[in-house]
XYZ file of C-alpha atoms in Angstrom:
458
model
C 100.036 147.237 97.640
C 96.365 146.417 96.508
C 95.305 144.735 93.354
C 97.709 141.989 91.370
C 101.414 143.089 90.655
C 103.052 143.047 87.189
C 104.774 139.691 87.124
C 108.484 140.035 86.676
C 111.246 137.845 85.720
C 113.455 136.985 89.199
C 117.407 136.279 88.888
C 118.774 132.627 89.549
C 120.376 134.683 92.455
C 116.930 135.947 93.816
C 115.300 132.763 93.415
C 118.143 131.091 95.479
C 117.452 133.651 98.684
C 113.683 132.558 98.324
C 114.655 128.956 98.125
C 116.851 128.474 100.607
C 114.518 129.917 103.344
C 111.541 128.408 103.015
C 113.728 125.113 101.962
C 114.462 125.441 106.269
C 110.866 126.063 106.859
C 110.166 122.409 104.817
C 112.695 120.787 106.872
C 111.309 122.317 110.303
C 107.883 121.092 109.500
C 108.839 117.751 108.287
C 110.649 116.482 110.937
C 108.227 117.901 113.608
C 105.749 115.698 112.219
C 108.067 112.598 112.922
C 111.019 113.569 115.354
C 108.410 112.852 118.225
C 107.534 109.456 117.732
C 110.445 107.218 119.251
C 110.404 109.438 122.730
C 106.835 108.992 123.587
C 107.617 106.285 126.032
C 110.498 108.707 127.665
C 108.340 111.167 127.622
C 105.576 109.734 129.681
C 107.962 108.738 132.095
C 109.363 111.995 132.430
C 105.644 113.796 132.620
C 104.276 111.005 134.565
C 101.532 110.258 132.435
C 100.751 107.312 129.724
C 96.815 108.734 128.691
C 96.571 110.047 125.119
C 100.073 110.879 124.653
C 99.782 109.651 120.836
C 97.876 113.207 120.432
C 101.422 114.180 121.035
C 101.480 113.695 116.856
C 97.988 113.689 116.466
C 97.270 117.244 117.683
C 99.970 118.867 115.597
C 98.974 116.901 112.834
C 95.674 117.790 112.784
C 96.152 121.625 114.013
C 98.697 122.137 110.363
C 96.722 120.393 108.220
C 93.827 122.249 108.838
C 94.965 125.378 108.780
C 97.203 125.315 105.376
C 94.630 126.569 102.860
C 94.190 129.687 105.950
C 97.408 130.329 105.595
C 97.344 130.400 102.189
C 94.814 132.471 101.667
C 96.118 135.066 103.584
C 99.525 134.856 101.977
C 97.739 135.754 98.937
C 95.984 138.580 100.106
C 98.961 140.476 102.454
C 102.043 138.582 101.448
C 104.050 135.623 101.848
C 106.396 137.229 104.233
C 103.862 139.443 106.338
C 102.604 135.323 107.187
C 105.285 133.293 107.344
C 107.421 135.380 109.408
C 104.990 136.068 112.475
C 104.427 132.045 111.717
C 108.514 131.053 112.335
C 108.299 133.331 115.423
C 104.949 131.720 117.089
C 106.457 127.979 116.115
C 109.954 129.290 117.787
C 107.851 129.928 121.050
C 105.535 127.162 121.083
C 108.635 125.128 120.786
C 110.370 126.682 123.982
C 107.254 126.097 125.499
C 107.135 122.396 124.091
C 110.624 121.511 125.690
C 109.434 123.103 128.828
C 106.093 121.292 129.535
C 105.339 120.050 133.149
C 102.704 117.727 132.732
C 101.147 115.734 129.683
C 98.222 118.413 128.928
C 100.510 121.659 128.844
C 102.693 119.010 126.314
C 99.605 118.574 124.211
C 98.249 122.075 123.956
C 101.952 122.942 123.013
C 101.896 120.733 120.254
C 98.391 121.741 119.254
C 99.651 125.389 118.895
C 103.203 124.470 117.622
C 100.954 122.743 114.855
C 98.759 125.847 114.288
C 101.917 127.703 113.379
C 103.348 124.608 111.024
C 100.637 124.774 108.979
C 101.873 127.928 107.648
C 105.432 126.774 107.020
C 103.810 124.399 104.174
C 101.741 125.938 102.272
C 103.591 129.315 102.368
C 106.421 128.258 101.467
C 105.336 126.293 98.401
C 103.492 129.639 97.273
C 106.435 131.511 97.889
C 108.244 129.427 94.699
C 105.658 130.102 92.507
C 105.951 133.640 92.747
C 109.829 133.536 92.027
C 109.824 130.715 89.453
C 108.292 130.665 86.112
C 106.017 127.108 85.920
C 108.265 125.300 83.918
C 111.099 126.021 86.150
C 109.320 125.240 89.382
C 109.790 122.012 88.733
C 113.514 121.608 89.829
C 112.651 123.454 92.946
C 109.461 121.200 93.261
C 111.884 118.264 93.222
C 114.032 119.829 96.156
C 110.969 120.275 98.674
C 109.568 116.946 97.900
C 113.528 115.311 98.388
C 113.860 117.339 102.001
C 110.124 116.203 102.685
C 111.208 112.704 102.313
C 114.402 112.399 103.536
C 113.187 115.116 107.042
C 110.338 112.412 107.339
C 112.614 109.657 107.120
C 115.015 110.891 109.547
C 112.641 112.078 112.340
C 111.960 109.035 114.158
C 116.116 108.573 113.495
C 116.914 111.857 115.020
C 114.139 111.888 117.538
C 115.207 108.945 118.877
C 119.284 109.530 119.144
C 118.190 112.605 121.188
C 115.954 111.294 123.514
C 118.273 108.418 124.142
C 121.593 110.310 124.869
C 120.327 113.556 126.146
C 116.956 114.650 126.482
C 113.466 114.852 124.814
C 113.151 117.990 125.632
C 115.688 119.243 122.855
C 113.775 117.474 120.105
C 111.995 121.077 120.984
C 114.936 122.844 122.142
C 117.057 122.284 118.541
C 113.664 124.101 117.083
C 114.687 127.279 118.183
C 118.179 128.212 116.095
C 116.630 126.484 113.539
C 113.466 128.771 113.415
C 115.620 131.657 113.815
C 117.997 130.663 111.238
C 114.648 130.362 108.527
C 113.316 133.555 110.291
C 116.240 135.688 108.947
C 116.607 133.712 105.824
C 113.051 134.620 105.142
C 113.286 138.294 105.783
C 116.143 138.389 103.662
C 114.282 136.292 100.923
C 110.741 136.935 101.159
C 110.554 141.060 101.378
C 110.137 141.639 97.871
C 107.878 139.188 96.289
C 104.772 140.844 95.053
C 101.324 140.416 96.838
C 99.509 139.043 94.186
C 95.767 138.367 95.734
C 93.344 141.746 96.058
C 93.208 143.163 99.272
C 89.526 143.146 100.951
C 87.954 141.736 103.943
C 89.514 138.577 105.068
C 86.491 135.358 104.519
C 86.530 134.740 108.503
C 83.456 132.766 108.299
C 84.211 130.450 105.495
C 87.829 129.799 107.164
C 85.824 128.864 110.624
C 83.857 126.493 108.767
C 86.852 125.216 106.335
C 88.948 124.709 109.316
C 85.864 123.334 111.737
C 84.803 120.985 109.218
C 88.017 119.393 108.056
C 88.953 118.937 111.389
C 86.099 116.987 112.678
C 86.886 114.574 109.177
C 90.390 114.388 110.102
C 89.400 113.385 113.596
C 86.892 110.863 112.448
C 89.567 109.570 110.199
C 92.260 109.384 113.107
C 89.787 108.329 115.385
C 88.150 105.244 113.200
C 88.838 101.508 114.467
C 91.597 103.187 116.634
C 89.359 104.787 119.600
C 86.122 104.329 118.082
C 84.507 101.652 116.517
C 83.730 102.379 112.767
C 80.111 101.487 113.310
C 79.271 103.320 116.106
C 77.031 106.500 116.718
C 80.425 109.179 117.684
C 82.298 108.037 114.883
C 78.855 108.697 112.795
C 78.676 112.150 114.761
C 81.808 112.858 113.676
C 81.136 112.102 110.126
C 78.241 113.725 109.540
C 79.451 117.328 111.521
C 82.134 116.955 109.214
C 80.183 116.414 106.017
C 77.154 119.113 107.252
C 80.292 121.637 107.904
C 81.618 121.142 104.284
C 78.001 121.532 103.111
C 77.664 124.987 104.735
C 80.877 126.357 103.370
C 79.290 125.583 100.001
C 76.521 127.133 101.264
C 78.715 130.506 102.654
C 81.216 130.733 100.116
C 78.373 131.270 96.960
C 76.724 134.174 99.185
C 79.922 135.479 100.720
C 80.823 138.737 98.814
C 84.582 138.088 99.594
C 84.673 134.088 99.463
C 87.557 132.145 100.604
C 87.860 129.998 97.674
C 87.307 131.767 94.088
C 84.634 130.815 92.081
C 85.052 127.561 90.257
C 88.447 126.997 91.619
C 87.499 123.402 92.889
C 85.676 122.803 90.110
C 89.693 123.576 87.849
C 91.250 121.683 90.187
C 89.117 118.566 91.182
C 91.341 116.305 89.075
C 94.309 117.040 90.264
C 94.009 117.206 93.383
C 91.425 113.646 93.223
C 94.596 112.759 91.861
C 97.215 113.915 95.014
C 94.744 112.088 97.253
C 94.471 108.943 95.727
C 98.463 109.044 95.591
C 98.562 109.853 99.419
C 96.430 107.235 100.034
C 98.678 104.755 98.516
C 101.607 105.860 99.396
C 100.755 106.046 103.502
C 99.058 102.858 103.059
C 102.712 101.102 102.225
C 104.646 103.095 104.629
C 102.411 101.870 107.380
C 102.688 97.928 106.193
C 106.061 97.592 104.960
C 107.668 97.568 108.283
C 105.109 95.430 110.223
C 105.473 93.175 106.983
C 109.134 92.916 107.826
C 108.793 92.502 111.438
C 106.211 89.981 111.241
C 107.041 87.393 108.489
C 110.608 88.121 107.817
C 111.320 88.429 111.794
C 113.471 92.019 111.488
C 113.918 93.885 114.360
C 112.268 97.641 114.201
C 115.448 98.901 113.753
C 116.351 96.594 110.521
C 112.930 96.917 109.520
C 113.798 100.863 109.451
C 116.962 99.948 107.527
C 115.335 98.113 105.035
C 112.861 100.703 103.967
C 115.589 103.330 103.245
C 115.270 102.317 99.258
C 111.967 103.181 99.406
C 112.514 106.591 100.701
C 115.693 106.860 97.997
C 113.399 106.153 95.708
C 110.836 108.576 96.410
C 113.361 111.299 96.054
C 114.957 109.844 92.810
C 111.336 110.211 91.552
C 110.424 113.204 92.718
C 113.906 114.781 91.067
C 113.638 112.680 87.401
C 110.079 114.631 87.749
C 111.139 117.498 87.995
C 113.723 117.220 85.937
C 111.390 115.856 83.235
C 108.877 119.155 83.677
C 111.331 121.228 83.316
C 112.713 120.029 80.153
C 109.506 119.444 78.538
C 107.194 121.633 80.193
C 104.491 118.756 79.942
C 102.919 116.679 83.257
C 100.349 114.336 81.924
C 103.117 111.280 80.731
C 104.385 111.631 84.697
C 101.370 111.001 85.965
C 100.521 108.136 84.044
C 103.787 106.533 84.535
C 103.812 107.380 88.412
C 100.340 105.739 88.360
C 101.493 102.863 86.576
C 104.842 101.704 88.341
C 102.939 101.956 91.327
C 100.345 99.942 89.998
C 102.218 97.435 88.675
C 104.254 97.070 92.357
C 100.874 96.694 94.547
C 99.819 94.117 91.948
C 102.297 92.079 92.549
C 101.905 92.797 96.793
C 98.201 92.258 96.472
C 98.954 88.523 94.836
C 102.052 87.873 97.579
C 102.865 90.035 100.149
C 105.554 88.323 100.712
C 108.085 88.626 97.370
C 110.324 90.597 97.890
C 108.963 93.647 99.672
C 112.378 95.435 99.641
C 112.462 96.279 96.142
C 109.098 95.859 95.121
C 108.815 98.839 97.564
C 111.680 100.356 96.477
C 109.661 100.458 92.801
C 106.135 101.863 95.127
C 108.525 104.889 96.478
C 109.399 105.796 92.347
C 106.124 105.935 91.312
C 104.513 107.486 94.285
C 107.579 110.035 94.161
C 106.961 111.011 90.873
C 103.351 112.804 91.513
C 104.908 114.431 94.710
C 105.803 117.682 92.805
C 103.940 117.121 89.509
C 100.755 117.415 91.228
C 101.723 120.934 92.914
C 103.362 122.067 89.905
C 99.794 121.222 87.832
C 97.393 122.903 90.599
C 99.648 126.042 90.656
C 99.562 126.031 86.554
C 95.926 125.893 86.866
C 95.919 128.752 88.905
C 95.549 132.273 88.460
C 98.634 134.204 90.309
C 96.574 135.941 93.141
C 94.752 132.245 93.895
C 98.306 130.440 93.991
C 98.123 130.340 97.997
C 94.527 129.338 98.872
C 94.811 126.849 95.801
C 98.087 125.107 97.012
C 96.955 125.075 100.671
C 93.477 122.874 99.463
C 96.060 120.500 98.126
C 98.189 120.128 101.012
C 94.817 119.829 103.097
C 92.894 116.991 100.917
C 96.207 115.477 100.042
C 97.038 114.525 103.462
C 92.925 113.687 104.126
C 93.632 110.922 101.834
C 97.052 110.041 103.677
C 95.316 109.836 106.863
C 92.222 107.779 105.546
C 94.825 105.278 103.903
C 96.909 104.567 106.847
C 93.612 103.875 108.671
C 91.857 101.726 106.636
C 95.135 99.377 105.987
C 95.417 99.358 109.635
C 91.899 98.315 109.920
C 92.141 95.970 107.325
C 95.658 94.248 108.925
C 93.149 94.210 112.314
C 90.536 92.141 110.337
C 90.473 88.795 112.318
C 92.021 86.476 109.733
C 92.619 82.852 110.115
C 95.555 83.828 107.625
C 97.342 86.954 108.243
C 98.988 87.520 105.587
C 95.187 87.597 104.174
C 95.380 91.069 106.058
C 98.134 92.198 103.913
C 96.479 91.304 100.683
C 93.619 93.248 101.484
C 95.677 96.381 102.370
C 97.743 95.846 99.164
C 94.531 95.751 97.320
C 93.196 98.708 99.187
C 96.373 100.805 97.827
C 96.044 98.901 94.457
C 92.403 100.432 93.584
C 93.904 103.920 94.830
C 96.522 103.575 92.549
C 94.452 102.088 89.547
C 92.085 105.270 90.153
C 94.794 107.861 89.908
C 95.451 106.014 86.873
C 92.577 106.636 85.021
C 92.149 110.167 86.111
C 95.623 110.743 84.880
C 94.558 108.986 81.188
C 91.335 110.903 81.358
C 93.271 114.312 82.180
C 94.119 117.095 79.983
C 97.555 117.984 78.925
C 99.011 121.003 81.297
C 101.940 122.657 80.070
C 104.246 124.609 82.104
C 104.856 127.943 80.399
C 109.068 129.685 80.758
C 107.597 133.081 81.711
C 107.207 134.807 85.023
């Protein structure tokens, strides 16, 4: 089908079969981005290798994030299904091939390519919604991802680790594959008849090279900063600067490409909000990295009490993600979410920047409603932004610069808890107050912003 099709109104039943597949494709990349972190140790002893198996997350991180506005893109142009299936099938085998590594390298490449394929079950699947569900409906649904996000994220290191303690780590990988298969069919079923929106033409290969080329090199710089590399040193600079020269000549390509990537002026509509997703990221990262090392370190919990005590905070995140979406749907407006998001949030790293140490527990627990709030109402305001054939490329930039700004947040608190403080809890402060001025920005962007309303039709 070439060209935009007529938008149509979808049955509660029809929306359901869309929902419920890519709901398993949300789950399946969730906890892969998690699930691996407590059997790292088994693992090495099992490969026989210790050397950079933290790329064991890092590579798959980095290989979906990259790729989601790819993905997108060519959703829009040949069709959710036509990606996401070939997508569930390649993360299927590069799971089987995962759980049957033989040394550390074939373990990283497999998670490098497993990661290649995840990047699809994000952004797809988000897309997929909007072409089923009017914009002031997507909001329940909105709610749903951003609850299984949460709670798969928050159960990864829980699952991860039951597994590799009782049987194996090997079917952390091996419970991927009726999974995938079950989202595979689910999809088929769900996905064959939602229109192709975008206009068919010759697929931007250039300006995705350079997309994917240069936000990878920032993501590594990111990842790699204070960790591996010294902030102020001339290969994190390299990194940098390929990253920022790379960026530069996809401006460059994209205003001389006859068939760019990105529309014209779509950054340009969307600059707020997603400025807005970042800064949240950022904040929200920042406190999931310090709340447990808080607890470990001044309140003496064990990791796995520390764990325990941040489940409000994850609760949370999902009560505010659903009163959100909840809220959109009712009223079809965004603009009061994001300012109270922005504020609760504010108000909680306030009082964490002044004493890290009152009551963390539900001070947090008040961080994970605000932060959860602008977890859907940021997608649902970039895809109301959007024209219907852009919906994919413009959701997959979100994802991509959303978790940019979750990545740089978790480093610099960790850089700024590494300070050298004769007081440590003078490390905390500053992290606190790192998240704070996140927070305070999305605040004013989200005063400053235009009202969006979420229209009832298709």
């Amino acid at each position: 089908m070439d060209g935009q099709a007529e938008p149509r109104r979808y049955s509660h039943a029809e929306r359901l079969r869309v929902v419920q597949g890519v709901m398993l494709c949300m789950l399946l990349a969730a906890l892969d981005q998690t699930v691996v972190l407590p059997a790292i140790p088994q693992m090495a002893q099992s490969l026989h290798g210790q050397t950079h198996l933290s790329w064991v997350v890092s590579a798959y991180l980095l290989a979906s994030t990259a790729t989601t506005p790819l993905y997108g893109k060519l959703s829009d142009q040949f069709g959710r299904a036509k990606v996401l299936g070939p997508a569930l099938v390649a993360f299927v085998l590069t799971s089987l091939f995962c759980a049957m590594a033989w040394s550390v390298p074939a373990l990283l490449l497999g998670r490098a390519l497993q990661g290649l394929a995840g990047g699809a079950l994000i952004t797809v699947s988000q897309a997929a919604v909007a072409d089923a569900v009017p914009p002031r409906e997507r909001g329940r649904y909105q709610a749903y991802f951003a609850s299984m996000w949460a709670l798969a994220s928050g159960a990864g290191p829980v699952v991860g680790g039951w597994l590799a303690q009782n049987l194996s780590w090997r079917y952390i990988f091996w419970v991927n594959l009726p999974l995938g298969l079950c989202a595979l069919a689910l999809c088929i079923r769900g996905l064959k008849d939602l229109p192709i929106n975008g206009r068919r033409g010759r697929f931007d290969l250039s300006g995705a090279g350079l997309l994917i080329g240069a936000s990878t090199l920032l993501l590594l710089a990111i990842s790699l900063g204070g960790v591996d590399l010294r902030w102020l040193s001339w290969p994190e600079a390299g990194l940098v600067l390929a990253g920022l020269l790379g960026l530069l000549a996809l401006r460059v390509q994209q205003r001389r490409s006859p068939h760019p990537l990105m529309p014209s002026g779509l950054l340009i509509r969307l600059r707020g909000t997603i400025a807005l997703a970042a800064l949240n990221n950022f904040a929200l990262f920042g406190a999931i990295f310090m709340f447990p090392l808080l607890l470990q370190r001044f309140f003496h919990d064990k990791p796995a009490q520390a764990g325990i005590e941040l489940v409000p905070f994850l609760l949370t995140g999902v009560a505010g993600a659903y009163t959100a979406g909840q809220i959109a749907r009712r009223t079809g407006k965004l603009r009061a979410m994001f300012v109270t998001g922005t504020s609760l949030a504010s108000t909680a790293f306030l009082v964490m920047t002044l004493n890290p140490l009152f009551a963390p527990v539900p001070v947090s627990a008040l961080i994970g409603f605000g932060v959860g709030m602008l977890q859907p109402t940021t997608i649902l305001a970039v895809q109301a932004l959007t024209d219907l054939p852009e919906i994919g490329i413009a959701t997959g930039m979100l994802l991509l610069l959303r978790a940019i700004g979750g990545v740089f947040g978790a480093t610099l608190v960790g850089a700024a808890l590494d300070g050298g403080f004769a007081d440590p809890v003078s490390g905390y402060r500053l992290g606190f107050g790192l998240c704070l001025a996140m927070a305070l920005g999305g605040l004013a962007l989200s005063w400053r912003m235009r009202e969006i309303t979420l229209h009832s039709g298709p």
